[in-house]
Short mmCIF file of C-alpha atoms and ligand atoms in Angstrom, two decimals:
data_model
loop_
_atom_site.label_atom_id
_atom_site.label_comp_id
_atom_site.label_asym_id
_atom_site.label_seq_id
_atom_site.Cartn_x
_atom_site.Cartn_y
_atom_site.Cartn_z
CA MET A 18 -6.47 -22.27 -13.37
CA ALA A 19 -3.78 -24.32 -13.81
CA ASP A 20 -1.48 -21.31 -15.84
CA ASN A 21 -2.73 -19.17 -12.53
CA HIS A 22 -1.61 -21.77 -9.94
CA ASN A 23 1.73 -21.72 -11.88
CA GLU A 24 2.08 -18.24 -11.37
CA GLY A 25 1.09 -18.61 -8.09
CA SER A 26 3.61 -20.67 -7.39
CA ARG A 27 6.59 -19.21 -9.62
CA PHE A 28 5.52 -15.78 -7.38
CA LEU A 29 5.57 -17.92 -3.61
CA GLN A 30 9.00 -18.76 -4.98
CA SER A 31 10.18 -15.27 -5.73
CA VAL A 32 9.02 -14.38 -2.78
CA HIS A 33 11.33 -16.93 -0.77
CA GLN A 34 14.18 -16.08 -3.41
CA TYR A 35 14.08 -12.65 -1.46
CA PHE A 36 13.65 -13.30 1.63
CA ASP A 37 16.37 -16.03 1.61
CA ASN A 38 19.07 -13.26 -0.38
CA ALA A 39 18.27 -11.30 2.76
CA ALA A 40 18.43 -13.11 5.38
CA ARG A 41 21.88 -14.30 4.78
CA TYR A 42 23.09 -10.87 6.23
CA SER A 43 21.27 -11.59 9.05
CA GLY A 44 23.01 -12.94 12.82
CA LEU A 45 19.93 -15.48 13.11
CA SER A 46 19.71 -19.31 13.34
CA SER A 47 18.38 -21.04 10.66
CA GLY A 48 15.39 -22.32 12.93
CA ILE A 49 14.28 -18.45 13.69
CA LEU A 50 14.80 -17.84 10.28
CA ALA A 51 12.63 -20.87 9.00
CA GLN A 52 9.96 -20.04 11.12
CA ILE A 53 9.97 -16.29 9.96
CA LYS A 54 10.04 -18.13 6.48
CA VAL A 55 6.85 -20.01 6.77
CA CYS A 56 3.35 -19.58 6.36
CA ASN A 57 1.71 -19.80 10.11
CA SER A 58 -1.74 -21.00 9.19
CA VAL A 59 -4.11 -21.90 6.30
CA TYR A 60 -7.75 -22.05 6.60
CA LYS A 61 -10.08 -23.15 3.29
CA VAL A 62 -13.63 -23.13 3.65
CA SER A 63 -16.78 -24.30 1.21
CA PHE A 64 -19.21 -22.72 1.62
CA PRO A 65 -22.85 -22.51 0.02
CA VAL A 66 -24.76 -19.75 -1.05
CA GLU A 67 -28.08 -19.68 -2.55
CA ILE A 68 -27.64 -17.57 -6.26
CA ASP A 69 -31.12 -17.19 -8.42
CA GLY A 70 -32.23 -19.91 -6.80
CA LYS A 71 -29.75 -22.22 -7.43
CA ILE A 72 -26.96 -23.82 -4.31
CA GLU A 73 -23.50 -22.75 -5.41
CA VAL A 74 -20.44 -24.28 -3.64
CA ILE A 75 -17.64 -20.86 -3.05
CA GLU A 76 -14.28 -20.97 -1.90
CA GLY A 77 -12.40 -19.06 0.35
CA ILE A 78 -9.13 -19.21 1.56
CA ARG A 79 -7.20 -17.05 4.87
CA VAL A 80 -3.74 -17.19 5.64
CA GLN A 81 -1.86 -15.74 8.05
CA HIS A 82 1.22 -15.91 7.31
CA SER A 83 2.80 -14.54 10.97
CA HIS A 84 1.55 -14.34 14.70
CA HIS A 85 4.72 -13.45 15.77
CA LYS A 86 2.60 -9.92 15.73
CA LEU A 87 -1.62 -9.39 16.73
CA PRO A 88 -3.51 -9.12 14.99
CA SER A 89 -2.31 -10.11 11.71
CA LYS A 90 -3.86 -8.06 8.85
CA GLY A 91 -4.05 -8.21 5.21
CA GLY A 92 -6.72 -7.92 2.21
CA ILE A 93 -9.57 -9.78 1.59
CA ARG A 94 -9.97 -10.00 -2.67
CA PHE A 95 -12.36 -11.60 -4.68
CA SER A 96 -11.71 -13.62 -8.65
CA MET A 97 -12.19 -16.22 -9.69
CA GLN A 98 -8.48 -16.72 -10.09
CA VAL A 99 -7.84 -16.78 -6.47
CA ASP A 100 -4.61 -19.40 -5.42
CA GLU A 101 -3.69 -20.71 -2.62
CA ASP A 102 0.50 -20.12 -3.09
CA GLU A 103 -0.16 -17.05 -4.54
CA VAL A 104 -2.63 -15.32 -1.29
CA LYS A 105 0.58 -17.23 0.72
CA ALA A 106 2.58 -14.99 -1.11
CA LEU A 107 0.59 -12.30 -0.81
CA ALA A 108 0.43 -12.77 2.82
CA THR A 109 4.11 -13.22 3.29
CA LEU A 110 4.82 -9.96 2.05
CA MET A 111 2.34 -8.57 4.17
CA THR A 112 4.58 -9.54 7.36
CA PHE A 113 7.61 -8.40 5.54
CA LYS A 114 5.62 -4.84 5.32
CA CYS A 115 4.32 -4.14 8.12
CA ALA A 116 7.82 -4.85 9.45
CA VAL A 117 9.55 -2.14 7.64
CA VAL A 118 6.83 0.29 8.70
CA ASP A 119 6.96 -0.68 12.40
CA VAL A 120 3.26 -1.78 11.47
CA PRO A 121 2.89 -4.43 14.86
CA PHE A 122 0.80 -6.36 13.20
CA GLY A 123 1.24 -10.24 11.38
CA GLY A 124 0.87 -10.34 7.60
CA ALA A 125 -2.43 -11.84 6.27
CA LYS A 126 -4.35 -12.63 2.93
CA GLY A 127 -7.71 -13.65 1.83
CA GLY A 128 -8.88 -15.22 -1.07
CA VAL A 129 -13.19 -15.11 -2.07
CA LYS A 130 -13.69 -17.36 -5.85
CA ILE A 131 -16.07 -14.87 -7.14
CA ASN A 132 -16.08 -12.81 -10.30
CA PRO A 133 -17.59 -9.37 -8.26
CA ARG A 134 -18.10 -7.32 -12.42
CA THR A 135 -20.46 -10.71 -12.98
CA SER A 136 -21.83 -11.19 -9.74
CA SER A 137 -25.13 -8.50 -8.76
CA VAL A 138 -24.50 -6.54 -5.28
CA LYS A 139 -27.54 -9.05 -3.25
CA THR A 140 -24.62 -11.91 -4.08
CA LEU A 141 -21.61 -10.29 -3.16
CA GLU A 142 -23.66 -9.20 -0.11
CA LYS A 143 -24.29 -12.45 0.51
CA VAL A 144 -21.15 -14.60 -0.12
CA THR A 145 -19.00 -11.39 1.72
CA ARG A 146 -21.12 -11.79 5.12
CA ARG A 147 -20.90 -15.78 5.01
CA TYR A 148 -17.26 -15.66 4.22
CA ALA A 149 -17.09 -13.44 7.23
CA ALA A 150 -19.38 -15.74 9.74
CA GLU A 151 -17.51 -18.72 8.76
CA LEU A 152 -13.68 -16.64 10.13
CA ILE A 153 -15.71 -15.95 13.01
CA LYS A 154 -16.65 -19.41 13.80
CA LYS A 155 -13.19 -20.34 13.91
CA ASN A 156 -11.80 -16.94 15.29
CA LEU A 157 -10.40 -15.82 12.83
CA ILE A 158 -11.09 -12.29 12.73
CA GLY A 159 -11.52 -10.45 15.67
CA PRO A 160 -9.63 -6.56 16.66
CA GLY A 161 -7.26 -8.67 18.23
CA MET A 162 -7.11 -11.65 15.85
CA ASP A 163 -6.62 -10.80 12.53
CA VAL A 164 -7.53 -7.64 10.32
CA PRO A 165 -9.08 -7.75 7.08
CA ALA A 166 -8.44 -5.02 4.56
CA PRO A 167 -10.12 -4.42 0.56
CA ASP A 168 -7.91 -5.70 -1.95
CA TYR A 169 -8.74 -6.74 -5.60
CA GLY A 170 -12.64 -6.93 -5.88
CA THR A 171 -13.49 -5.48 -2.61
CA GLY A 172 -13.86 -1.95 -1.44
CA SER A 173 -15.66 0.08 1.21
CA ARG A 174 -18.57 -1.89 0.63
CA GLU A 175 -17.79 -5.18 1.66
CA MET A 176 -15.59 -3.97 4.33
CA ALA A 177 -19.11 -2.38 5.91
CA TRP A 178 -20.70 -5.00 5.52
CA ILE A 179 -17.86 -7.75 7.37
CA ALA A 180 -18.20 -4.97 10.35
CA ASP A 181 -21.83 -5.69 10.26
CA THR A 182 -21.46 -9.40 10.63
CA TYR A 183 -19.34 -8.89 13.31
CA GLN A 184 -20.98 -6.36 14.95
CA ALA A 185 -24.62 -9.02 15.12
CA LEU A 186 -22.29 -11.81 16.23
CA LYS A 187 -19.95 -10.49 18.58
CA TYR A 188 -22.89 -8.35 19.87
CA GLY A 189 -21.70 -5.48 22.60
CA GLU A 190 -18.42 -6.24 21.97
CA THR A 191 -16.63 -2.52 22.20
CA ASN A 192 -14.18 -2.86 20.37
CA ALA A 193 -15.47 -4.76 17.37
CA LEU A 194 -15.34 -2.09 14.33
CA GLY A 195 -11.77 -2.89 14.45
CA CYS A 196 -12.34 -6.53 13.33
CA VAL A 197 -11.17 -4.66 9.61
CA THR A 198 -9.97 -1.39 8.02
CA GLY A 199 -10.76 0.19 4.82
CA LYS A 200 -14.49 1.02 5.85
CA PRO A 201 -16.53 3.91 4.69
CA VAL A 202 -15.60 7.31 6.77
CA GLY A 203 -19.28 6.73 8.80
CA GLN A 204 -18.71 3.54 9.79
CA GLY A 205 -15.59 3.57 11.82
CA GLY A 206 -12.94 3.93 8.76
CA ILE A 207 -10.47 7.02 8.72
CA ARG A 208 -10.15 10.31 7.19
CA GLY A 209 -6.67 9.97 4.79
CA ARG A 210 -6.95 6.27 4.01
CA ALA A 211 -7.66 7.11 -0.10
CA GLU A 212 -5.05 8.63 -0.35
CA ALA A 213 -2.51 6.78 2.01
CA THR A 214 -0.60 4.93 -0.78
CA GLY A 215 -0.03 7.42 -2.99
CA LEU A 216 0.73 9.99 -0.07
CA GLY A 217 3.44 7.51 1.08
CA VAL A 218 5.03 7.16 -2.48
CA TYR A 219 5.50 10.77 -2.81
CA PHE A 220 7.13 10.53 1.13
CA GLY A 221 9.08 7.80 0.09
CA ILE A 222 10.51 9.79 -3.50
CA ARG A 223 11.01 12.60 -1.77
CA GLU A 224 12.83 10.68 1.03
CA ALA A 225 14.82 9.06 -2.22
CA LEU A 226 15.07 12.45 -4.16
CA ALA A 227 17.70 14.02 -1.05
CA ASP A 228 19.61 11.30 -0.58
CA SER A 229 22.70 12.96 -2.30
CA GLU A 230 24.71 9.47 -1.70
CA LEU A 231 22.15 7.17 -3.14
CA LEU A 232 22.21 9.14 -6.63
CA LYS A 233 24.98 10.03 -6.79
CA GLY A 234 26.43 10.21 -10.50
CA LYS A 235 22.54 10.09 -11.86
CA ASN A 236 22.93 13.79 -12.65
CA LEU A 237 19.61 14.47 -11.01
CA SER A 238 20.01 18.06 -9.62
CA GLY A 239 18.79 19.89 -6.48
CA ASN A 240 18.15 16.99 -4.18
CA THR A 241 13.86 18.11 -4.83
CA MET A 242 10.85 16.86 -6.22
CA GLN A 243 10.95 20.75 -8.24
CA GLY A 244 11.81 19.71 -12.16
CA LYS A 245 12.00 15.72 -12.01
CA ARG A 246 10.08 14.62 -15.12
CA ILE A 247 8.08 11.54 -14.17
CA ILE A 248 6.18 9.21 -16.01
CA VAL A 249 3.29 6.79 -14.17
CA GLN A 250 2.06 3.92 -15.11
CA GLY A 251 -1.91 3.62 -13.66
CA LEU A 252 -3.95 6.69 -13.08
CA GLY A 253 -6.01 4.89 -9.94
CA ASN A 254 -6.13 4.89 -6.76
CA VAL A 255 -2.08 5.28 -6.20
CA GLY A 256 -0.55 5.70 -9.64
CA TYR A 257 -3.41 9.47 -9.13
CA ASN A 258 -2.36 10.23 -5.76
CA ALA A 259 1.69 9.26 -6.29
CA ALA A 260 1.45 11.92 -9.40
CA TYR A 261 -0.66 14.22 -7.78
CA PHE A 262 1.43 14.71 -4.69
CA CYS A 263 4.77 15.05 -6.41
CA GLN A 264 3.33 17.76 -8.96
CA GLN A 265 2.32 19.92 -6.16
CA ASP A 266 5.57 19.62 -4.73
CA GLY A 267 7.56 20.62 -8.52
CA ALA A 268 7.39 17.14 -10.35
CA VAL A 269 6.67 17.62 -13.67
CA ILE A 270 4.83 14.75 -15.30
CA ILE A 271 5.82 13.85 -18.86
CA GLY A 272 3.65 10.40 -19.33
CA ILE A 273 0.75 8.63 -17.84
CA ALA A 274 0.06 4.88 -19.33
CA GLU A 275 -3.34 3.78 -18.72
CA ARG A 276 -4.96 0.22 -20.19
CA GLU A 277 -6.68 1.94 -22.99
CA GLY A 278 -3.18 3.95 -24.27
CA GLY A 279 -1.15 6.62 -22.97
CA ILE A 280 -0.57 10.10 -23.23
CA TYR A 281 2.43 12.29 -23.21
CA ASN A 282 4.17 16.26 -23.27
CA ALA A 283 7.35 16.58 -22.01
CA ASP A 284 5.81 20.16 -20.93
CA GLY A 285 4.36 18.45 -18.33
CA ILE A 286 0.33 17.35 -17.87
CA ASP A 287 -2.17 18.49 -15.14
CA VAL A 288 -3.01 15.26 -13.44
CA GLU A 289 -6.26 16.56 -11.66
CA ASP A 290 -7.26 17.20 -15.31
CA ALA A 291 -6.02 14.73 -16.78
CA PHE A 292 -8.27 12.35 -14.73
CA LYS A 293 -11.04 14.71 -15.14
CA HIS A 294 -10.49 13.68 -18.97
CA ARG A 295 -10.58 10.14 -18.09
CA SER A 296 -13.48 9.74 -15.86
CA GLU A 297 -15.45 12.27 -18.64
CA THR A 298 -14.64 10.57 -21.86
CA GLY A 299 -13.72 6.99 -20.53
CA SER A 300 -10.22 7.37 -22.22
CA ILE A 301 -7.03 8.91 -21.22
CA LEU A 302 -6.50 9.53 -24.97
CA ASN A 303 -6.87 12.48 -26.72
CA TYR A 304 -5.89 14.86 -23.76
CA LYS A 305 -5.56 18.03 -24.29
CA ASN A 306 -1.89 19.83 -25.99
CA CYS A 307 -0.47 15.83 -25.13
CA ARG A 308 1.04 13.18 -28.28
CA ASN A 309 -0.87 9.73 -27.45
CA ILE A 310 1.11 6.75 -27.26
CA GLU A 311 -1.58 3.81 -28.79
CA ASN A 312 0.76 0.69 -26.65
CA SER A 313 1.07 2.25 -23.39
CA ALA A 314 3.75 0.16 -22.79
CA GLU A 315 6.40 2.32 -24.58
CA LEU A 316 6.19 4.73 -22.10
CA LEU A 317 8.32 2.56 -19.48
CA GLU A 318 10.89 2.73 -21.93
CA THR A 319 10.37 6.62 -22.35
CA GLU A 320 13.52 8.78 -20.77
CA CYS A 321 12.40 10.34 -17.32
CA ASP A 322 13.63 10.45 -14.28
CA ILE A 323 11.32 8.97 -11.73
CA LEU A 324 9.00 5.80 -13.58
CA ILE A 325 6.34 5.11 -11.49
CA PRO A 326 4.47 1.87 -12.16
CA ALA A 327 1.44 2.02 -10.14
CA ALA A 328 -0.87 -0.78 -11.73
CA LEU A 329 -0.23 -4.43 -12.29
CA GLU A 330 2.52 -6.80 -11.81
CA ASN A 331 5.63 -8.03 -13.60
CA GLN A 332 5.14 -4.94 -15.57
CA ILE A 333 8.52 -4.19 -16.24
CA ASN A 334 10.66 -7.53 -17.02
CA GLN A 335 13.18 -9.14 -18.14
CA GLU A 336 12.19 -8.73 -21.92
CA ASN A 337 12.11 -4.95 -21.20
CA ALA A 338 14.25 -4.00 -18.18
CA GLY A 339 17.33 -3.42 -20.62
CA ARG A 340 15.58 -0.85 -21.91
CA ILE A 341 14.06 0.96 -19.13
CA LYS A 342 16.43 4.91 -19.38
CA ALA A 343 14.45 5.91 -15.82
CA LYS A 344 16.77 6.75 -13.16
CA ILE A 345 14.61 5.67 -10.23
CA VAL A 346 12.28 2.66 -10.70
CA ALA A 347 10.20 3.78 -7.60
CA GLU A 348 7.29 1.20 -7.38
CA GLY A 349 3.86 2.11 -6.73
CA ALA A 350 2.15 -1.75 -6.91
CA ASN A 351 2.74 -4.56 -5.82
CA GLY A 352 5.74 -6.74 -7.59
CA PRO A 353 5.87 -4.53 -11.07
CA VAL A 354 9.13 -5.92 -11.26
CA THR A 355 10.41 -8.45 -12.23
CA LYS A 356 13.45 -10.73 -10.14
CA GLY A 357 15.10 -11.03 -13.05
CA ALA A 358 14.68 -7.94 -14.45
CA GLU A 359 15.51 -6.01 -10.64
CA GLU A 360 19.04 -7.16 -11.43
CA ILE A 361 19.38 -5.33 -15.05
CA LEU A 362 17.79 -2.63 -13.92
CA LEU A 363 20.42 -2.12 -11.04
CA ALA A 364 22.83 -3.33 -13.13
CA ASN A 365 22.26 -0.46 -15.64
CA GLY A 366 22.74 2.60 -11.97
CA ILE A 367 19.03 2.75 -12.18
CA VAL A 368 17.84 2.60 -8.40
CA VAL A 369 14.24 1.11 -7.04
CA ILE A 370 12.52 1.91 -4.46
CA PRO A 371 10.88 -1.52 -3.98
CA ASP A 372 6.86 -2.24 -2.48
CA LEU A 373 8.12 -3.39 0.45
CA TYR A 374 8.39 0.33 1.66
CA LEU A 375 7.05 2.38 -0.70
CA ASN A 376 3.36 1.36 -0.86
CA ALA A 377 3.65 0.86 2.49
CA GLY A 378 1.19 3.85 3.23
CA GLY A 379 -2.07 2.32 2.91
CA VAL A 380 -1.22 -0.77 5.65
CA THR A 381 0.09 2.32 7.63
CA VAL A 382 -3.32 3.90 7.56
CA SER A 383 -5.49 0.88 8.27
CA TYR A 384 -3.22 0.52 11.45
CA PHE A 385 -4.46 4.03 12.57
CA GLU A 386 -7.67 3.36 11.93
CA TRP A 387 -7.51 0.10 13.79
CA LEU A 388 -6.03 2.35 16.66
CA LYS A 389 -9.48 4.82 16.11
CA ASN A 390 -11.49 1.98 16.48
CA LEU A 391 -9.72 0.71 19.77
CA SER A 392 -10.01 4.37 21.38
CA ASN A 393 -13.51 4.67 20.03
CA VAL A 394 -12.77 8.19 19.43
CA ARG A 395 -11.88 10.18 16.24
CA PHE A 396 -8.19 11.57 16.19
CA GLY A 397 -7.74 15.63 17.25
CA ARG A 398 -11.73 15.27 18.78
CA MET A 399 -10.28 15.96 22.41
CA GLY A 400 -6.93 18.54 21.58
CA LYS A 401 -8.52 20.25 18.47
CA ARG A 402 -10.26 23.31 19.80
CA ALA A 403 -7.61 23.63 22.82
CA GLU A 404 -4.20 23.72 20.78
CA GLU A 405 -6.51 26.02 18.63
CA ALA A 406 -6.66 28.96 22.17
CA SER A 407 -3.22 28.31 22.90
CA TYR A 408 -1.76 29.07 19.38
CA ARG A 409 -4.00 32.13 19.43
CA ARG A 410 -2.81 33.17 23.00
CA LEU A 411 0.73 32.82 21.55
CA VAL A 412 -0.47 34.83 18.55
CA ASN A 413 -1.49 37.33 20.32
CA ALA A 414 0.95 37.65 23.28
CA ILE A 415 3.68 38.29 19.68
CA GLU A 416 1.26 40.82 18.07
CA SER A 417 0.92 42.69 21.38
CA SER A 418 4.77 42.73 22.19
CA SER A 419 6.18 43.28 18.38
CA GLY A 420 2.91 46.05 18.02
CA LYS A 421 2.07 44.68 14.39
CA SER A 422 -0.97 42.80 13.52
CA LEU A 423 -1.05 40.06 11.19
CA SER A 424 -3.99 39.55 8.54
CA ALA A 425 -6.72 37.24 9.27
CA GLN A 426 -5.90 34.83 6.75
CA GLU A 427 -2.72 34.55 8.70
CA LYS A 428 -3.52 34.38 12.42
CA ALA A 429 -6.24 31.38 10.59
CA MET A 430 -3.67 29.73 9.20
CA LEU A 431 -0.93 30.18 12.22
CA THR A 432 -3.55 29.09 14.70
CA GLN A 433 -5.03 25.79 13.29
CA GLY A 434 -5.65 22.62 15.30
CA ALA A 435 -4.74 18.99 14.11
CA ASP A 436 -7.30 17.54 13.09
CA GLU A 437 -7.77 14.14 11.80
CA VAL A 438 -6.54 13.65 8.51
CA SER A 439 -3.64 16.45 9.28
CA LEU A 440 -2.55 13.53 12.05
CA VAL A 441 -2.98 10.51 9.79
CA ARG A 442 -1.04 12.74 7.02
CA SER A 443 1.65 13.06 9.48
CA GLY A 444 2.05 10.20 10.99
CA LEU A 445 2.23 8.43 7.62
CA GLU A 446 5.20 11.61 6.97
CA ASP A 447 7.12 10.12 10.16
CA THR A 448 6.24 6.99 9.42
CA MET A 449 7.52 6.15 5.94
CA ILE A 450 10.63 9.34 6.63
CA ASN A 451 11.78 7.02 9.72
CA ALA A 452 11.82 3.43 7.73
CA TYR A 453 13.34 4.73 4.49
CA HIS A 454 16.88 5.81 6.95
CA GLU A 455 16.05 2.85 8.79
CA ILE A 456 16.44 1.00 5.00
CA ARG A 457 19.28 3.35 4.21
CA GLU A 458 21.17 2.54 7.20
CA ILE A 459 21.52 -0.93 7.17
CA MET A 460 22.70 -1.08 3.29
CA HIS A 461 25.78 0.55 5.00
CA GLN A 462 25.98 -1.70 8.01
CA LYS A 463 25.67 -4.64 5.82
CA GLY A 464 27.32 -2.87 2.36
CA ILE A 465 24.35 -4.06 0.50
CA SER A 466 23.53 -2.12 -2.33
CA ASP A 467 19.80 -2.19 -3.39
CA MET A 468 17.15 -1.36 -1.16
CA ARG A 469 14.93 -4.50 -1.43
CA THR A 470 17.62 -6.80 -0.66
CA ALA A 471 17.83 -4.15 2.52
CA ALA A 472 14.02 -4.04 3.44
CA PHE A 473 13.69 -7.50 3.79
CA LEU A 474 16.54 -7.53 6.01
CA THR A 475 15.02 -4.80 8.85
CA ALA A 476 11.79 -6.43 8.23
CA ILE A 477 13.60 -10.02 9.08
CA GLU A 478 15.98 -8.64 12.16
CA LYS A 479 13.21 -6.71 13.93
CA ILE A 480 10.83 -9.75 13.38
CA GLY A 481 13.35 -12.16 14.91
CA VAL A 482 14.00 -9.40 17.68
CA SER A 483 10.15 -9.97 18.55
CA TYR A 484 10.73 -14.17 18.48
CA GLU A 485 14.21 -14.24 20.57
CA ALA A 486 12.08 -11.78 22.96
CA LEU A 487 8.75 -13.85 23.15
CA GLY A 488 11.27 -17.04 23.54
CA ILE A 489 9.18 -20.13 22.30
CA PHE A 490 6.50 -21.84 23.55
CA PRO A 491 6.05 -24.25 25.42
P1 LIG B 517 -6.55 0.60 -8.89
O1 LIG B 517 -7.34 -0.23 -9.83
O2 LIG B 517 -7.15 2.18 -8.60
O3 LIG B 517 -5.31 1.42 -10.40
C1 LIG B 517 -5.14 0.89 -10.60
C2 LIG B 517 -5.13 1.86 -12.47
O4 LIG B 517 -4.03 0.71 -13.27
C3 LIG B 517 -6.26 1.01 -12.87
O5 LIG B 517 -6.98 3.42 -13.83
C4 LIG B 517 -6.50 0.49 -14.38
O6 LIG B 517 -7.33 1.08 -15.53
C5 LIG B 517 -4.68 0.76 -14.62
N1 LIG B 517 -4.31 -0.32 -15.15
C6 LIG B 517 -4.68 -1.36 -15.13
N2 LIG B 517 -3.87 -2.38 -16.83
C7 LIG B 517 -3.14 -1.64 -17.20
C8 LIG B 517 -2.11 -1.83 -17.58
N3 LIG B 517 -1.87 -2.66 -18.61
N4 LIG B 517 -1.27 -0.91 -18.17
C9 LIG B 517 -1.63 0.77 -17.58
N5 LIG B 517 -2.45 1.01 -16.85
C10 LIG B 517 -3.65 -0.45 -16.28
O7 LIG B 517 -5.79 0.58 -8.41
P2 LIG B 517 -5.24 0.32 -7.53
O8 LIG B 517 -5.27 0.56 -5.94
O9 LIG B 517 -4.54 2.00 -7.48
O10 LIG B 517 -3.49 -0.36 -6.95
C11 LIG B 517 -2.71 -0.67 -8.41
C12 LIG B 517 -0.94 -1.27 -7.69
O11 LIG B 517 -0.85 -1.44 -6.32
C13 LIG B 517 -1.78 -2.84 -6.90
O12 LIG B 517 -0.60 -3.61 -7.55
C14 LIG B 517 -1.79 -2.75 -5.94
O13 LIG B 517 -2.18 -4.34 -5.52
C15 LIG B 517 -0.76 -1.90 -5.29
N6 LIG B 517 -1.20 -1.01 -4.32
C16 LIG B 517 -2.31 -0.62 -4.07
C17 LIG B 517 -2.68 0.16 -2.69
C18 LIG B 517 -3.68 0.66 -1.94
O14 LIG B 517 -3.89 1.33 -1.06
N7 LIG B 517 -4.52 0.82 -2.87
C19 LIG B 517 -2.00 0.13 -1.54
C20 LIG B 517 -0.55 -1.16 -1.97
C21 LIG B 517 -0.45 -1.84 -2.89
#
């Protein structure tokens, strides 16, 4: 635990260093900057839960880093390693991540000290509901207050329990489902959330590939995904979806690194099929036509165009950074590159697309889920059929004026109205494109050479504007 505390403190320190580094470029006063940096509130709670006939005391924490926009937003992790400084660091990053992608929330994060792997479902339900009740008692959760989401050790099941507890204790509140995101679709969740982070990673990389100025001299031809050789670490939610969407757009996935080992094939690996192989055999190893790599960390150092670390933090550190041969390191995970390692990568001319921006697709679609819950209607429900009728009239008019008729398939494609998943994906795409160009714009304006400093700075400036507009109460 002591080790984890030290790690948590180092993590918080490094987030503060990134902040200070970017804040130098802002014109904001030192007082406002200090307020933007600090965690606004930390709530620690201990509560009893009866487990197998015995009373156990469970510790929980909720950190709300910033109230410049409400609600605040951030995941809840279940782990015995939950540490206050680590939760503070993660809450801080959430504030900046939301600001980068214009999600109008402050940042937050929570944790409960419990091992989700060794606890029964019944125990997990009791602990989740009691933790939610503790937050409700103090007004620390609610659609306009603070909206948790899943993180390590929690998922849609826990979010459904939280929503149900909230609804039970706030009976009749119309917007109650907006108290938490990441819920199952049948319980107020949203279609398109599962793949959102990986899809956002794909949109971000695609934008960078189209940016000839950023990639000048990198010998990455064509400005598109076509033929780009990608290695991904972690074939989980983020890694799988990022690799899948890049492959769909013409990239060649040449390596996949997992915890049990890695696989390599210079001619490309079918991501969907390799995922199926891992689910069926329990290992990524021995996938057809691939070379097994026993120590999957070696794949990080293998020659490729784009490396997507999408598993854990600190994977590229001062020890291995000098051996990274990718032209772009695209941070799918949170904190996969340490601060020291980033300096080495940048000095070696490697472009780093920072987590703060690149993996913000998840929180973006969580924002859409919250909007859906507040409006109490599925996106697309009101307009889809009307849109289709109008497209049909247009297609009919074109057919009659041109004298040519389209095939049934062409007609179906042209007259399709937007449903929830297509609206979510288009909102996500727009968000990732806009945020990319804001970061690049600030790099030009302020003469900043790395994307992480620029991403922090865009966030700091947006939050600064909020504080200036709000004024200081009283
Ligand atoms: P996940 O658990 O679905 O996937 C992680 C994958 O990494 C697993 O397949 C696991 O086996 C693999 N892995 C573990 N140790 C490894 C190792 N040493 N080498 C190679 N692979 C290893 O988790 P996820 O949701 O995909 O999250 C991955 C990262 O992305 C985390 O840092 C998380 O905080 C971050 N993130 C996730 C989301 C999201 O929406 N899921 C959003 C933002 C950021």
